[in-house]
Amino acid sequence: MRLAYQVRLYASSPTAKTTKVPKKLFGRPSNNLTSGIVGLANVGKSTFFQAITKSTLGNPANYPFATIEPEEARVLVPSAELDNLAKLYGSKKKIPAILKIFDIAGLVRGASDNKGLGNAFLNDIRSVDGIFQVVRAFKDTEITHIEGGVDPVRDLTIVQDELILKDMEFIENSIEKLEVQLKHKGNKQIHELSSMENQLEALNISYELLMEGQKIINKKDWKDDHIDALNMHNLLTAKPSVILVNVSESDYLSQSNEYLDDIKNWVNEFSPDSSIILFSADYETNLSNLDDSKSYESSSALPLIIQEMRKALNLISFYTCGDIEARQWTIRQNTSCPKAAGVIHTDFEKTFINAELIKYEDVKNLAPPFDEKTLKTKGKIQRVGKTYIVEDGDILHFKAAAAKKK
């Protein structure tokens, strides 16, 4: 006899989308994506890492390469929805989602030719899914700059050029190997040859983009099969980025900076999908030492920084709630209902039957305790199946069959 297994899930979305075929996304098809802090040597990366992780794992110092091996930490993802749902359900504890962050050693001009930490630095970037690019936009004679002076646009260009040059080198080698393989077809099946030809076409298009100084991710009209092919190669310029402009405390509080317009113009031309966030590494460090958490949350740039990286990585949240705990889970955009259930346990995906859907918008203003009967009476609960695409904030009650015992 098969038993029904039920699990409550909570996530956000205005309408149930079941018919539109989702567009392919660059990057790994994972719910556990990572980000790396990247920039020229000695621009405040490790100070930012310590502030965002509220730790002393980093190694900030007034000289290049203070960080040699990448440091790792996990930061909590801020969620007003989780806070609200925990109150609504009277949950005894809250478990927020996390974002894994690496502090990567500073880059120097010529890294693609193995100068500075060179290839090690670029390989560390290859291992993460998204890039926090820190650029210095404050003057301080006591803090040296590896290029001799403060010029954020120059620094942005150096980092991007090094990533582009490394991708070009990798693509050249990949194209050469594919051309040799296609020349000696041997007993390869038609689908193998077709896949190789598709890879070759995608790599050639990518190379032309890089020659123009553009990142691969900048192109808007990639075909789905080209995205699949490029995802196999984990290219540096196919990764999304968030530009973090490290400014003085006064500039952060006023949200102004003398270099900001030039930075915006550069980003619009060479990294148009990257968001730009002003922050002050020193100010964040001081804030993290305060006892008043409310003051910290209201004036810190860190919640916005974390959310912008999740947005860049196409990550969204759903929530499981009850009187024991309220928990935030992470999935990628375009995730189907069964795969969302599988984030909790693989058996839930394998034995998925259907789900009841409640919109977060329909419960966010409710006073505790949560009253499901009233929602049903008002027609606020829908039943969705395997084709439903979960959106940020949906509330789902999954029904799955019990797994068979071996």
Coordinates of C-alpha atoms in Angstrom, one line a residue:
M1 CA 0.0 0.0 0.0
R2 CA 1.4 3.5 -1.0
L3 CA 1.0 6.2 1.6
A4 CA 0.7 9.9 0.8
Y5 CA 3.5 12.0 2.3
Q6 CA 2.8 15.7 2.7
V7 CA 5.2 18.6 3.2
R8 CA 4.4 22.3 3.6
L9 CA 6.5 24.7 1.5
Y10 CA 6.6 28.5 1.4
A11 CA 7.9 30.7 -1.6
S12 CA 6.7 34.2 -3.7
S13 CA 4.8 34.8 -7.0
P14 CA 1.8 36.5 -8.4
T15 CA 0.5 33.9 -11.0
A16 CA 1.0 30.3 -11.7
K17 CA 3.1 29.9 -14.8
T18 CA 2.8 26.5 -16.4
T19 CA 3.0 26.9 -20.2
K20 CA 5.9 29.2 -21.0
V21 CA 9.1 27.3 -21.8
P22 CA 11.9 28.9 -19.5
K23 CA 14.9 30.3 -21.3
K24 CA 18.2 28.6 -20.6
L25 CA 20.5 30.3 -18.0
F26 CA 24.3 30.6 -18.0
G27 CA 26.0 28.7 -15.1
R28 CA 25.6 25.5 -13.2
P29 CA 22.1 24.1 -12.7
S30 CA 22.5 24.1 -9.0
N31 CA 20.7 25.6 -6.0
N32 CA 24.0 25.9 -4.1
L33 CA 25.8 28.6 -6.1
T34 CA 28.8 30.5 -4.8
S35 CA 30.3 33.9 -5.3
G36 CA 33.9 35.3 -5.1
I37 CA 35.3 38.7 -4.2
V38 CA 37.5 39.8 -7.0
G39 CA 39.5 42.9 -7.8
L40 CA 43.0 44.4 -8.0
A41 CA 45.3 43.7 -5.1
N42 CA 44.8 45.9 -2.1
V43 CA 41.5 47.6 -2.9
G44 CA 39.6 46.5 0.3
K45 CA 38.4 43.0 -0.7
S46 CA 39.4 41.3 2.6
T47 CA 38.1 44.1 4.7
F48 CA 34.8 43.7 2.8
F49 CA 35.0 40.0 3.4
Q50 CA 35.4 40.4 7.1
A51 CA 32.5 42.9 7.2
I52 CA 30.0 40.8 5.3
T53 CA 30.9 37.6 7.2
K54 CA 31.3 39.3 10.5
S55 CA 34.5 37.4 11.0
T56 CA 38.3 37.8 11.1
L57 CA 38.9 35.0 8.6
G58 CA 40.2 37.5 6.0
N59 CA 43.7 39.0 6.1
P60 CA 43.4 42.8 5.3
A61 CA 46.8 44.5 5.1
N62 CA 48.3 47.5 3.4
Y63 CA 50.2 45.5 0.7
P64 CA 49.4 43.4 -2.3
F65 CA 48.6 39.7 -1.9
A66 CA 47.6 39.8 1.8
T67 CA 45.3 37.0 0.8
I68 CA 47.0 34.0 -0.9
E69 CA 44.6 31.1 -0.5
P70 CA 40.9 31.9 -1.0
E71 CA 39.1 32.3 2.3
E72 CA 35.6 30.8 2.5
A73 CA 32.5 31.8 4.6
R74 CA 28.8 31.5 4.5
V75 CA 26.6 34.5 5.0
L76 CA 22.9 34.6 6.0
V77 CA 20.5 35.8 3.4
P78 CA 18.2 38.6 4.7
S79 CA 14.5 37.8 4.2
A80 CA 11.7 39.9 5.5
E81 CA 9.4 37.1 4.3
L82 CA 11.0 34.6 6.6
D83 CA 10.7 37.0 9.5
N84 CA 7.0 37.6 8.8
L85 CA 6.2 33.9 8.3
A86 CA 7.9 32.9 11.5
K87 CA 5.7 35.4 13.4
L88 CA 2.6 34.3 11.5
Y89 CA 3.2 30.6 12.3
G90 CA 4.6 31.2 15.8
S91 CA 7.7 29.3 14.8
K92 CA 10.2 28.4 17.6
K93 CA 13.2 29.0 15.3
K94 CA 14.1 30.6 12.0
I95 CA 16.6 29.0 9.5
P96 CA 17.6 31.5 6.8
A97 CA 19.2 30.5 3.5
I98 CA 23.0 31.0 3.1
L99 CA 25.3 32.4 0.4
K100 CA 28.8 30.9 0.2
I101 CA 31.4 33.6 -0.4
F102 CA 35.2 33.3 -1.2
D103 CA 37.7 36.0 -0.7
I104 CA 40.1 35.5 -3.7
A105 CA 43.6 36.8 -3.9
G106 CA 44.1 40.2 -5.6
L107 CA 44.7 40.4 -9.4
V108 CA 47.4 42.4 -11.1
R109 CA 47.9 43.6 -14.7
G110 CA 49.2 40.6 -16.7
A111 CA 47.5 37.9 -14.6
S112 CA 46.5 36.1 -17.7
D113 CA 50.2 35.7 -18.5
N114 CA 50.7 34.4 -14.9
K115 CA 52.0 37.6 -13.4
G116 CA 51.3 38.1 -9.7
L117 CA 49.3 35.0 -8.6
G118 CA 48.2 34.8 -12.2
N119 CA 46.7 31.4 -13.2
A120 CA 46.0 30.5 -9.5
F121 CA 43.9 33.7 -9.2
L122 CA 42.0 33.0 -12.4
N123 CA 41.4 29.4 -11.5
D124 CA 39.9 30.5 -8.2
I125 CA 37.5 32.7 -10.1
R126 CA 36.6 29.8 -12.4
S127 CA 35.5 27.8 -9.3
V128 CA 32.8 30.3 -8.3
D129 CA 29.5 31.1 -10.0
G130 CA 29.2 34.9 -9.5
I131 CA 31.7 37.7 -9.1
F132 CA 31.7 40.5 -6.5
Q133 CA 34.1 43.0 -8.2
V134 CA 35.4 45.4 -5.7
V135 CA 36.8 48.7 -7.1
R136 CA 38.5 51.4 -5.0
A137 CA 37.0 54.9 -5.3
F138 CA 38.5 56.7 -2.3
K139 CA 41.8 58.5 -1.8
D140 CA 44.1 57.8 1.1
T141 CA 47.8 58.4 1.0
E142 CA 48.4 55.8 3.7
I143 CA 46.9 53.0 1.6
T144 CA 49.0 52.1 -1.4
H145 CA 47.4 51.4 -4.8
I146 CA 49.2 48.8 -6.9
E147 CA 48.6 51.0 -10.1
G148 CA 50.0 54.1 -8.4
G149 CA 46.8 56.0 -8.0
V150 CA 43.0 55.9 -7.7
D151 CA 41.2 55.3 -11.0
P152 CA 38.2 53.0 -10.8
V153 CA 37.5 52.9 -14.6
R154 CA 41.1 51.8 -15.2
D155 CA 40.9 49.2 -12.5
L156 CA 37.6 47.8 -13.9
T157 CA 39.2 47.6 -17.3
I158 CA 42.2 45.8 -16.1
V159 CA 40.2 43.1 -14.3
Q160 CA 37.8 42.6 -17.2
D161 CA 40.7 42.5 -19.8
E162 CA 42.5 39.8 -17.8
L163 CA 39.3 37.7 -17.7
I164 CA 38.7 38.2 -21.4
L165 CA 42.3 37.3 -22.3
K166 CA 42.1 34.1 -20.2
D167 CA 38.8 33.1 -21.9
M168 CA 40.3 33.8 -25.3
E169 CA 43.3 31.5 -24.5
F170 CA 40.9 28.8 -23.3
I171 CA 38.6 29.1 -26.3
E172 CA 41.5 29.1 -28.8
N173 CA 42.6 25.8 -27.3
S174 CA 39.1 24.4 -27.3
I175 CA 38.4 25.4 -30.9
E176 CA 41.6 23.8 -32.0
K177 CA 40.8 20.5 -30.3
L178 CA 37.2 20.4 -31.7
E179 CA 38.4 21.1 -35.3
V180 CA 40.9 18.2 -35.0
Q181 CA 38.1 15.9 -33.7
L182 CA 35.7 16.9 -36.5
K183 CA 38.4 16.4 -39.1
H184 CA 38.9 12.9 -37.9
K185 CA 35.3 11.9 -37.4
G186 CA 36.0 8.2 -37.2
N187 CA 32.9 6.2 -35.9
K188 CA 31.3 9.1 -34.1
Q189 CA 27.5 9.1 -34.0
I190 CA 25.5 11.9 -35.8
H191 CA 24.4 13.4 -32.4
E192 CA 28.0 13.5 -31.2
L193 CA 29.1 15.4 -34.4
S194 CA 26.1 17.7 -34.1
S195 CA 27.0 18.5 -30.5
M196 CA 30.6 19.2 -31.4
E197 CA 29.6 21.5 -34.3
N198 CA 27.2 23.4 -32.0
Q199 CA 30.1 23.8 -29.5
L200 CA 32.4 25.1 -32.2
E201 CA 29.8 27.6 -33.4
A202 CA 29.2 28.9 -29.9
L203 CA 32.9 29.2 -29.1
N204 CA 33.6 31.1 -32.4
I205 CA 30.8 33.5 -31.6
S206 CA 32.2 33.9 -28.1
Y207 CA 35.7 34.6 -29.4
E208 CA 34.4 37.4 -31.6
L209 CA 32.6 39.0 -28.7
L210 CA 35.8 38.8 -26.6
M211 CA 37.8 40.4 -29.4
E212 CA 35.4 43.4 -29.2
G213 CA 36.0 43.7 -25.4
Q214 CA 32.6 42.3 -24.5
K215 CA 31.9 39.6 -22.0
I216 CA 30.1 36.5 -23.2
I217 CA 27.2 37.1 -20.8
N218 CA 26.6 40.5 -22.4
K219 CA 25.1 39.0 -25.5
K220 CA 21.3 38.9 -25.2
D221 CA 20.2 36.7 -28.1
W222 CA 22.1 33.5 -27.3
K223 CA 20.4 30.3 -28.5
D224 CA 19.6 27.8 -25.8
D225 CA 21.8 25.1 -27.4
H226 CA 24.7 27.6 -27.5
I227 CA 24.2 28.4 -23.8
D228 CA 24.2 24.6 -23.0
A229 CA 27.5 24.3 -25.0
L230 CA 29.2 27.2 -23.3
N231 CA 28.1 26.0 -19.8
M232 CA 30.3 23.0 -20.4
H233 CA 33.3 25.2 -20.5
N234 CA 32.7 27.3 -17.3
L235 CA 34.1 30.5 -19.0
L236 CA 35.1 33.5 -16.8
T237 CA 33.2 36.1 -18.7
A238 CA 30.0 34.1 -18.7
K239 CA 29.7 34.6 -15.0
P240 CA 27.4 37.4 -13.6
S241 CA 29.0 40.2 -11.6
V242 CA 28.0 42.8 -9.1
I243 CA 30.2 46.0 -9.0
L244 CA 31.0 47.1 -5.5
V245 CA 32.4 50.6 -5.3
N246 CA 34.5 51.0 -2.1
V247 CA 34.1 54.6 -1.0
S248 CA 34.7 56.7 2.0
E249 CA 32.3 56.7 4.9
S250 CA 31.0 60.2 4.0
D251 CA 30.5 59.3 0.4
Y252 CA 28.6 56.2 1.3
L253 CA 26.3 58.1 3.7
S254 CA 25.6 60.7 1.0
Q255 CA 25.5 58.1 -1.8
S256 CA 27.7 60.2 -4.0
N257 CA 31.2 59.9 -5.3
E258 CA 33.4 61.8 -7.8
Y259 CA 34.0 58.7 -9.9
L260 CA 30.5 57.4 -10.0
D261 CA 29.3 58.8 -13.3
D262 CA 32.4 57.5 -15.1
I263 CA 31.9 54.1 -13.5
K264 CA 28.3 54.0 -14.6
N265 CA 29.3 54.9 -18.2
W266 CA 31.9 52.1 -18.3
V267 CA 29.5 49.5 -16.9
N268 CA 26.8 50.5 -19.4
E269 CA 29.2 49.9 -22.2
F270 CA 31.2 46.8 -21.0
S271 CA 29.1 45.1 -18.3
P272 CA 25.5 46.3 -18.8
D273 CA 23.8 43.7 -16.6
S274 CA 26.0 44.4 -13.6
S275 CA 24.5 46.3 -10.8
I276 CA 26.6 49.0 -9.1
I277 CA 26.5 49.4 -5.3
L278 CA 28.3 52.0 -3.3
F279 CA 29.6 50.7 0.0
S280 CA 32.4 51.5 2.5
A281 CA 34.4 48.6 3.8
D282 CA 35.6 50.5 6.8
Y283 CA 32.1 51.7 7.7
E284 CA 30.7 48.2 7.4
T285 CA 33.4 46.9 9.7
N286 CA 32.6 49.5 12.3
L287 CA 28.8 48.8 11.9
S288 CA 29.4 45.0 12.4
N289 CA 30.9 45.8 15.9
L290 CA 27.8 47.6 17.1
D291 CA 25.4 46.0 19.6
D292 CA 22.4 47.7 18.0
S293 CA 21.4 45.2 15.3
K294 CA 18.5 47.4 14.1
S295 CA 20.8 50.3 13.5
Y296 CA 23.1 48.0 11.6
E297 CA 20.4 46.6 9.4
S298 CA 19.0 50.0 8.5
S299 CA 22.3 51.6 7.5
S300 CA 24.3 48.7 6.1
A301 CA 24.8 48.0 2.4
L302 CA 25.3 44.3 3.0
P303 CA 21.7 43.1 2.8
L304 CA 21.4 44.8 -0.6
I305 CA 24.7 43.4 -1.7
I306 CA 23.7 39.8 -0.8
Q307 CA 20.3 40.2 -2.5
E308 CA 21.8 41.7 -5.7
M309 CA 24.2 38.7 -6.0
R310 CA 21.4 36.3 -5.6
K311 CA 19.5 38.2 -8.3
A312 CA 22.5 38.0 -10.6
L313 CA 22.8 34.3 -10.0
N314 CA 19.1 33.9 -10.8
L315 CA 18.4 32.5 -7.3
I316 CA 15.0 32.8 -5.5
S317 CA 13.6 31.6 -2.2
F318 CA 10.8 29.4 -0.9
Y319 CA 9.9 28.7 2.7
T320 CA 8.8 25.8 4.8
C321 CA 6.9 26.9 7.9
G322 CA 5.3 25.5 11.0
D323 CA 5.2 26.0 14.8
I324 CA 8.6 24.2 15.1
E325 CA 10.6 26.2 12.5
A326 CA 10.4 28.6 9.6
R327 CA 13.0 27.8 7.0
Q328 CA 14.1 29.6 3.8
W329 CA 15.2 27.4 0.9
T330 CA 17.1 28.5 -2.3
I331 CA 16.3 27.5 -5.9
R332 CA 17.2 28.9 -9.3
Q333 CA 14.6 30.7 -11.4
N334 CA 12.7 28.4 -13.8
T335 CA 12.7 25.6 -11.3
S336 CA 9.7 23.2 -11.5
C337 CA 7.5 22.3 -8.6
P338 CA 8.9 18.7 -8.3
K339 CA 12.5 20.0 -8.4
A340 CA 11.8 22.5 -5.7
A341 CA 10.4 19.7 -3.5
G342 CA 13.6 17.8 -4.3
V343 CA 15.7 20.5 -2.7
I344 CA 14.2 19.4 0.7
H345 CA 14.6 15.7 -0.1
T346 CA 15.3 13.8 -3.3
D347 CA 12.5 11.4 -2.6
F348 CA 10.0 14.3 -2.8
E349 CA 11.0 15.0 -6.4
K350 CA 10.9 11.4 -7.4
T351 CA 7.4 10.7 -5.9
F352 CA 5.9 14.2 -6.4
I353 CA 2.1 14.1 -7.0
N354 CA 0.9 17.7 -6.9
A355 CA 1.0 20.8 -4.7
E356 CA -1.4 23.4 -3.2
L357 CA -0.2 26.9 -3.9
I358 CA -0.8 30.0 -1.7
K359 CA 0.7 33.4 -2.7
Y360 CA 2.8 35.2 -0.1
E361 CA 1.0 38.4 -1.0
D362 CA -2.2 36.8 0.3
V363 CA -0.7 36.1 3.8
K364 CA 1.9 38.8 4.4
N365 CA -0.6 41.1 6.1
L366 CA -2.4 38.5 8.1
A367 CA -2.2 38.5 11.9
P368 CA -1.2 35.3 13.7
P369 CA -2.3 32.6 14.1
F370 CA -2.3 31.4 10.5
D371 CA -5.8 30.4 9.4
E372 CA -5.7 28.1 6.4
K373 CA -9.5 27.5 6.4
T374 CA -10.2 31.2 5.7
L375 CA -7.8 31.2 2.8
K376 CA -9.6 28.1 1.3
T377 CA -13.0 29.8 1.8
K378 CA -11.7 32.9 -0.1
G379 CA -10.3 30.7 -3.0
K380 CA -6.7 31.7 -2.3
I381 CA -5.4 28.1 -2.6
Q382 CA -4.7 26.7 -6.0
R383 CA -3.7 23.1 -7.0
V384 CA -0.7 22.9 -9.3
G385 CA 1.1 20.0 -10.9
K386 CA 4.5 19.0 -12.3
T387 CA 4.7 21.8 -14.9
Y388 CA 4.3 24.7 -12.5
I389 CA 7.3 26.9 -12.3
V390 CA 8.0 28.1 -8.7
E391 CA 8.5 31.8 -8.3
D392 CA 10.1 33.9 -5.5
G393 CA 7.7 33.8 -2.5
D394 CA 5.2 31.0 -3.4
I395 CA 3.6 29.1 -0.6
L396 CA 3.3 25.4 -1.5
H397 CA 1.9 22.4 0.2
F398 CA 3.5 19.4 -1.6
K399 CA 1.9 16.0 -1.8
A400 CA 4.3 13.1 -2.5
A401 CA 3.9 9.3 -2.4
A402 CA 5.9 7.5 0.2
A403 CA 9.1 5.9 -1.2
K404 CA 9.1 2.1 -1.4
K405 CA 11.3 0.3 1.2
K406 CA 14.0 -1.8 -0.3

